[in-house]
Amino acid sequence: MEAQGQLQKSRVVKVDSEETWDFYVTRADSQGCPIVVHFTAAWCVPAVAMNPFFEELALSYQDVLFLSVDVDEVKGVAKEKKIKAMPTFLVMRSGSVVDKLVGANPEEIRKRIDSFVRTIRLSG
């Protein structure tokens, strides 16, 4: 009964600085862990609307690191990754971007992540 009353801890890591970004990306790369990044902005309604969906994805793919980056808070990372519109989703592996999707399209995002994760599981 007790567990029902507790909030589930988010699996999405909110990146609040370039140092935090570097830490998580470096750690994931060293562990061979793929990363999915949601670039968002508080003022962008479609990007904010994707947050619950992104949380759901993070719960579905326990072997993937999910990061959320507010482009106004962590401008350096957004600039480095050439983020021009929100929401933008990046799929990364070994420090490199392997897929990029711009826009709030839950079905396409799920399809691409699923395909990517299956490829990694088969090869790994």
mmCIF file with all atom_site columns, C-alpha atoms in Angstrom:
data_model
loop_
_atom_site.group_PDB
_atom_site.id
_atom_site.type_symbol
_atom_site.label_atom_id
_atom_site.label_alt_id
_atom_site.label_comp_id
_atom_site.label_asym_id
_atom_site.label_entity_id
_atom_site.label_seq_id
_atom_site.pdbx_PDB_ins_code
_atom_site.Cartn_x
_atom_site.Cartn_y
_atom_site.Cartn_z
_atom_site.occupancy
_atom_site.B_iso_or_equiv
_atom_site.pdbx_formal_charge
_atom_site.auth_seq_id
_atom_site.auth_comp_id
_atom_site.auth_asym_id
_atom_site.auth_atom_id
_atom_site.pdbx_PDB_model_num
ATOM 1   C CA . MET A 1 1   ? 0.000  0.000  0.000   1.00 0.00 ? 1   MET A CA 1
ATOM 2   C CA . GLU A 1 2   ? 2.802  2.391  0.872   1.00 0.00 ? 2   GLU A CA 1
ATOM 3   C CA . ALA A 1 3   ? 4.430  2.287  -2.585  1.00 0.00 ? 3   ALA A CA 1
ATOM 4   C CA . GLN A 1 4   ? 1.262  3.519  -4.295  1.00 0.00 ? 4   GLN A CA 1
ATOM 5   C CA . GLY A 1 5   ? 1.449  6.852  -2.476  1.00 0.00 ? 5   GLY A CA 1
ATOM 6   C CA . GLN A 1 6   ? 5.044  7.514  -3.485  1.00 0.00 ? 6   GLN A CA 1
ATOM 7   C CA . LEU A 1 7   ? 5.890  9.434  -6.605  1.00 0.00 ? 7   LEU A CA 1
ATOM 8   C CA . GLN A 1 8   ? 8.025  7.572  -9.083  1.00 0.00 ? 8   GLN A CA 1
ATOM 9   C CA . LYS A 1 9   ? 11.443 9.134  -9.527  1.00 0.00 ? 9   LYS A CA 1
ATOM 10  C CA . SER A 1 10  ? 11.964 10.579 -12.973 1.00 0.00 ? 10  SER A CA 1
ATOM 11  C CA . ARG A 1 11  ? 14.323 8.705  -15.270 1.00 0.00 ? 11  ARG A CA 1
ATOM 12  C CA . VAL A 1 12  ? 14.869 11.868 -17.312 1.00 0.00 ? 12  VAL A CA 1
ATOM 13  C CA . VAL A 1 13  ? 17.926 13.814 -16.198 1.00 0.00 ? 13  VAL A CA 1
ATOM 14  C CA . LYS A 1 14  ? 17.541 17.580 -16.416 1.00 0.00 ? 14  LYS A CA 1
ATOM 15  C CA . VAL A 1 15  ? 20.781 19.082 -17.687 1.00 0.00 ? 15  VAL A CA 1
ATOM 16  C CA . ASP A 1 16  ? 21.318 22.444 -15.997 1.00 0.00 ? 16  ASP A CA 1
ATOM 17  C CA . SER A 1 17  ? 24.842 23.320 -17.146 1.00 0.00 ? 17  SER A CA 1
ATOM 18  C CA . GLU A 1 18  ? 27.498 22.446 -19.701 1.00 0.00 ? 18  GLU A CA 1
ATOM 19  C CA . GLU A 1 19  ? 29.371 20.641 -16.912 1.00 0.00 ? 19  GLU A CA 1
ATOM 20  C CA . THR A 1 20  ? 26.341 18.447 -16.210 1.00 0.00 ? 20  THR A CA 1
ATOM 21  C CA . TRP A 1 21  ? 26.042 17.720 -19.949 1.00 0.00 ? 21  TRP A CA 1
ATOM 22  C CA . ASP A 1 22  ? 29.718 16.744 -20.193 1.00 0.00 ? 22  ASP A CA 1
ATOM 23  C CA . PHE A 1 23  ? 29.466 14.553 -17.081 1.00 0.00 ? 23  PHE A CA 1
ATOM 24  C CA . TYR A 1 24  ? 26.474 12.529 -18.257 1.00 0.00 ? 24  TYR A CA 1
ATOM 25  C CA . VAL A 1 25  ? 27.571 12.219 -21.887 1.00 0.00 ? 25  VAL A CA 1
ATOM 26  C CA . THR A 1 26  ? 31.089 11.124 -20.882 1.00 0.00 ? 26  THR A CA 1
ATOM 27  C CA . ARG A 1 27  ? 29.738 8.617  -18.352 1.00 0.00 ? 27  ARG A CA 1
ATOM 28  C CA . ALA A 1 28  ? 27.211 7.169  -20.824 1.00 0.00 ? 28  ALA A CA 1
ATOM 29  C CA . ASP A 1 29  ? 29.861 6.877  -23.535 1.00 0.00 ? 29  ASP A CA 1
ATOM 30  C CA . SER A 1 30  ? 32.278 5.091  -21.215 1.00 0.00 ? 30  SER A CA 1
ATOM 31  C CA . GLN A 1 31  ? 29.527 2.592  -20.342 1.00 0.00 ? 31  GLN A CA 1
ATOM 32  C CA . GLY A 1 32  ? 28.411 2.139  -23.953 1.00 0.00 ? 32  GLY A CA 1
ATOM 33  C CA . CYS A 1 33  ? 25.028 3.579  -23.041 1.00 0.00 ? 33  CYS A CA 1
ATOM 34  C CA . PRO A 1 34  ? 22.998 5.277  -25.799 1.00 0.00 ? 34  PRO A CA 1
ATOM 35  C CA . ILE A 1 35  ? 21.496 8.709  -25.086 1.00 0.00 ? 35  ILE A CA 1
ATOM 36  C CA . VAL A 1 36  ? 18.266 10.377 -26.159 1.00 0.00 ? 36  VAL A CA 1
ATOM 37  C CA . VAL A 1 37  ? 18.158 14.143 -25.671 1.00 0.00 ? 37  VAL A CA 1
ATOM 38  C CA . HIS A 1 38  ? 15.072 16.369 -25.616 1.00 0.00 ? 38  HIS A CA 1
ATOM 39  C CA . PHE A 1 39  ? 15.953 19.994 -26.357 1.00 0.00 ? 39  PHE A CA 1
ATOM 40  C CA . THR A 1 40  ? 13.145 22.111 -24.974 1.00 0.00 ? 40  THR A CA 1
ATOM 41  C CA . ALA A 1 41  ? 12.246 25.633 -23.833 1.00 0.00 ? 41  ALA A CA 1
ATOM 42  C CA . ALA A 1 42  ? 9.807  26.759 -21.143 1.00 0.00 ? 42  ALA A CA 1
ATOM 43  C CA . TRP A 1 43  ? 8.113  29.149 -23.585 1.00 0.00 ? 43  TRP A CA 1
ATOM 44  C CA . CYS A 1 44  ? 7.612  26.510 -26.304 1.00 0.00 ? 44  CYS A CA 1
ATOM 45  C CA . VAL A 1 45  ? 4.208  24.876 -25.785 1.00 0.00 ? 45  VAL A CA 1
ATOM 46  C CA . PRO A 1 46  ? 4.822  21.867 -28.114 1.00 0.00 ? 46  PRO A CA 1
ATOM 47  C CA . ALA A 1 47  ? 8.166  21.156 -26.418 1.00 0.00 ? 47  ALA A CA 1
ATOM 48  C CA . VAL A 1 48  ? 6.669  21.335 -22.921 1.00 0.00 ? 48  VAL A CA 1
ATOM 49  C CA . ALA A 1 49  ? 3.768  19.155 -24.057 1.00 0.00 ? 49  ALA A CA 1
ATOM 50  C CA . MET A 1 50  ? 6.283  16.423 -24.982 1.00 0.00 ? 50  MET A CA 1
ATOM 51  C CA . ASN A 1 51  ? 7.631  16.140 -21.404 1.00 0.00 ? 51  ASN A CA 1
ATOM 52  C CA . PRO A 1 52  ? 5.178  13.446 -20.176 1.00 0.00 ? 52  PRO A CA 1
ATOM 53  C CA . PHE A 1 53  ? 5.745  11.425 -23.352 1.00 0.00 ? 53  PHE A CA 1
ATOM 54  C CA . PHE A 1 54  ? 9.523  11.709 -22.905 1.00 0.00 ? 54  PHE A CA 1
ATOM 55  C CA . GLU A 1 55  ? 9.148  10.483 -19.298 1.00 0.00 ? 55  GLU A CA 1
ATOM 56  C CA . GLU A 1 56  ? 7.113  7.522  -20.574 1.00 0.00 ? 56  GLU A CA 1
ATOM 57  C CA . LEU A 1 57  ? 9.824  6.676  -23.121 1.00 0.00 ? 57  LEU A CA 1
ATOM 58  C CA . ALA A 1 58  ? 12.470 6.808  -20.397 1.00 0.00 ? 58  ALA A CA 1
ATOM 59  C CA . LEU A 1 59  ? 10.526 4.230  -18.396 1.00 0.00 ? 59  LEU A CA 1
ATOM 60  C CA . SER A 1 60  ? 10.176 2.004  -21.474 1.00 0.00 ? 60  SER A CA 1
ATOM 61  C CA . TYR A 1 61  ? 13.891 1.981  -22.314 1.00 0.00 ? 61  TYR A CA 1
ATOM 62  C CA . GLN A 1 62  ? 15.743 1.376  -19.073 1.00 0.00 ? 62  GLN A CA 1
ATOM 63  C CA . ASP A 1 63  ? 19.087 0.815  -20.840 1.00 0.00 ? 63  ASP A CA 1
ATOM 64  C CA . VAL A 1 64  ? 19.083 4.290  -22.452 1.00 0.00 ? 64  VAL A CA 1
ATOM 65  C CA . LEU A 1 65  ? 20.017 7.590  -20.800 1.00 0.00 ? 65  LEU A CA 1
ATOM 66  C CA . PHE A 1 66  ? 17.363 10.279 -21.298 1.00 0.00 ? 66  PHE A CA 1
ATOM 67  C CA . LEU A 1 67  ? 18.475 13.902 -20.967 1.00 0.00 ? 67  LEU A CA 1
ATOM 68  C CA . SER A 1 68  ? 16.380 17.058 -21.065 1.00 0.00 ? 68  SER A CA 1
ATOM 69  C CA . VAL A 1 69  ? 18.093 20.329 -22.046 1.00 0.00 ? 69  VAL A CA 1
ATOM 70  C CA . ASP A 1 70  ? 16.426 23.740 -21.794 1.00 0.00 ? 70  ASP A CA 1
ATOM 71  C CA . VAL A 1 71  ? 18.023 25.725 -24.619 1.00 0.00 ? 71  VAL A CA 1
ATOM 72  C CA . ASP A 1 72  ? 17.749 28.985 -22.664 1.00 0.00 ? 72  ASP A CA 1
ATOM 73  C CA . GLU A 1 73  ? 19.499 27.543 -19.594 1.00 0.00 ? 73  GLU A CA 1
ATOM 74  C CA . VAL A 1 74  ? 22.252 25.606 -21.389 1.00 0.00 ? 74  VAL A CA 1
ATOM 75  C CA . LYS A 1 75  ? 22.898 27.709 -24.478 1.00 0.00 ? 75  LYS A CA 1
ATOM 76  C CA . GLY A 1 76  ? 26.374 26.308 -25.141 1.00 0.00 ? 76  GLY A CA 1
ATOM 77  C CA . VAL A 1 77  ? 25.114 22.760 -25.645 1.00 0.00 ? 77  VAL A CA 1
ATOM 78  C CA . ALA A 1 78  ? 22.221 23.913 -27.836 1.00 0.00 ? 78  ALA A CA 1
ATOM 79  C CA . LYS A 1 79  ? 24.635 25.931 -29.975 1.00 0.00 ? 79  LYS A CA 1
ATOM 80  C CA . GLU A 1 80  ? 27.171 23.095 -30.203 1.00 0.00 ? 80  GLU A CA 1
ATOM 81  C CA . LYS A 1 81  ? 24.450 20.669 -31.362 1.00 0.00 ? 81  LYS A CA 1
ATOM 82  C CA . LYS A 1 82  ? 23.021 23.278 -33.781 1.00 0.00 ? 82  LYS A CA 1
ATOM 83  C CA . ILE A 1 83  ? 19.549 23.278 -32.239 1.00 0.00 ? 83  ILE A CA 1
ATOM 84  C CA . LYS A 1 84  ? 17.401 25.776 -34.129 1.00 0.00 ? 84  LYS A CA 1
ATOM 85  C CA . ALA A 1 85  ? 13.847 24.757 -33.162 1.00 0.00 ? 85  ALA A CA 1
ATOM 86  C CA . MET A 1 86  ? 12.071 23.133 -30.247 1.00 0.00 ? 86  MET A CA 1
ATOM 87  C CA . PRO A 1 87  ? 11.391 20.437 -29.564 1.00 0.00 ? 87  PRO A CA 1
ATOM 88  C CA . THR A 1 88  ? 14.405 18.714 -31.089 1.00 0.00 ? 88  THR A CA 1
ATOM 89  C CA . PHE A 1 89  ? 15.309 15.148 -30.189 1.00 0.00 ? 89  PHE A CA 1
ATOM 90  C CA . LEU A 1 90  ? 18.788 13.724 -30.659 1.00 0.00 ? 90  LEU A CA 1
ATOM 91  C CA . VAL A 1 91  ? 19.774 10.077 -30.459 1.00 0.00 ? 91  VAL A CA 1
ATOM 92  C CA . MET A 1 92  ? 23.448 9.740  -29.570 1.00 0.00 ? 92  MET A CA 1
ATOM 93  C CA . ARG A 1 93  ? 25.940 6.931  -29.237 1.00 0.00 ? 93  ARG A CA 1
ATOM 94  C CA . SER A 1 94  ? 29.657 7.136  -28.450 1.00 0.00 ? 94  SER A CA 1
ATOM 95  C CA . GLY A 1 95  ? 29.496 10.933 -28.396 1.00 0.00 ? 95  GLY A CA 1
ATOM 96  C CA . SER A 1 96  ? 28.044 11.207 -31.907 1.00 0.00 ? 96  SER A CA 1
ATOM 97  C CA . VAL A 1 97  ? 24.565 12.153 -33.048 1.00 0.00 ? 97  VAL A CA 1
ATOM 98  C CA . VAL A 1 98  ? 23.096 9.204  -34.950 1.00 0.00 ? 98  VAL A CA 1
ATOM 99  C CA . ASP A 1 99  ? 19.592 10.603 -35.446 1.00 0.00 ? 99  ASP A CA 1
ATOM 100 C CA . LYS A 1 100 ? 17.816 13.945 -35.141 1.00 0.00 ? 100 LYS A CA 1
ATOM 101 C CA . LEU A 1 101 ? 14.112 14.684 -35.156 1.00 0.00 ? 101 LEU A CA 1
ATOM 102 C CA . VAL A 1 102 ? 12.670 18.193 -35.043 1.00 0.00 ? 102 VAL A CA 1
ATOM 103 C CA . GLY A 1 103 ? 9.077  18.673 -33.919 1.00 0.00 ? 103 GLY A CA 1
ATOM 104 C CA . ALA A 1 104 ? 6.514  17.157 -31.581 1.00 0.00 ? 104 ALA A CA 1
ATOM 105 C CA . ASN A 1 105 ? 5.834  13.840 -33.302 1.00 0.00 ? 105 ASN A CA 1
ATOM 106 C CA . PRO A 1 106 ? 5.488  11.159 -30.594 1.00 0.00 ? 106 PRO A CA 1
ATOM 107 C CA . GLU A 1 107 ? 4.892  8.228  -32.953 1.00 0.00 ? 107 GLU A CA 1
ATOM 108 C CA . GLU A 1 108 ? 7.953  8.993  -35.084 1.00 0.00 ? 108 GLU A CA 1
ATOM 109 C CA . ILE A 1 109 ? 10.140 9.545  -32.014 1.00 0.00 ? 109 ILE A CA 1
ATOM 110 C CA . ARG A 1 110 ? 9.056  6.228  -30.503 1.00 0.00 ? 110 ARG A CA 1
ATOM 111 C CA . LYS A 1 111 ? 9.609  4.428  -33.822 1.00 0.00 ? 111 LYS A CA 1
ATOM 112 C CA . ARG A 1 112 ? 13.122 5.813  -34.262 1.00 0.00 ? 112 ARG A CA 1
ATOM 113 C CA . ILE A 1 113 ? 14.182 5.129  -30.678 1.00 0.00 ? 113 ILE A CA 1
ATOM 114 C CA . ASP A 1 114 ? 12.750 1.628  -30.837 1.00 0.00 ? 114 ASP A CA 1
ATOM 115 C CA . SER A 1 115 ? 14.594 0.898  -34.079 1.00 0.00 ? 115 SER A CA 1
ATOM 116 C CA . PHE A 1 116 ? 17.835 2.354  -32.709 1.00 0.00 ? 116 PHE A CA 1
ATOM 117 C CA . VAL A 1 117 ? 17.633 0.399  -29.444 1.00 0.00 ? 117 VAL A CA 1
ATOM 118 C CA . ARG A 1 118 ? 16.875 -2.840 -31.294 1.00 0.00 ? 118 ARG A CA 1
ATOM 119 C CA . THR A 1 119 ? 19.931 -2.311 -33.502 1.00 0.00 ? 119 THR A CA 1
ATOM 120 C CA . ILE A 1 120 ? 22.134 -1.749 -30.447 1.00 0.00 ? 120 ILE A CA 1
ATOM 121 C CA . ARG A 1 121 ? 20.756 -4.814 -28.653 1.00 0.00 ? 121 ARG A CA 1
ATOM 122 C CA . LEU A 1 122 ? 21.380 -6.989 -31.712 1.00 0.00 ? 122 LEU A CA 1
ATOM 123 C CA . SER A 1 123 ? 24.920 -5.699 -32.242 1.00 0.00 ? 123 SER A CA 1
ATOM 124 C CA . GLY A 1 124 ? 25.865 -5.487 -28.573 1.00 0.00 ? 124 GLY A CA 1
#
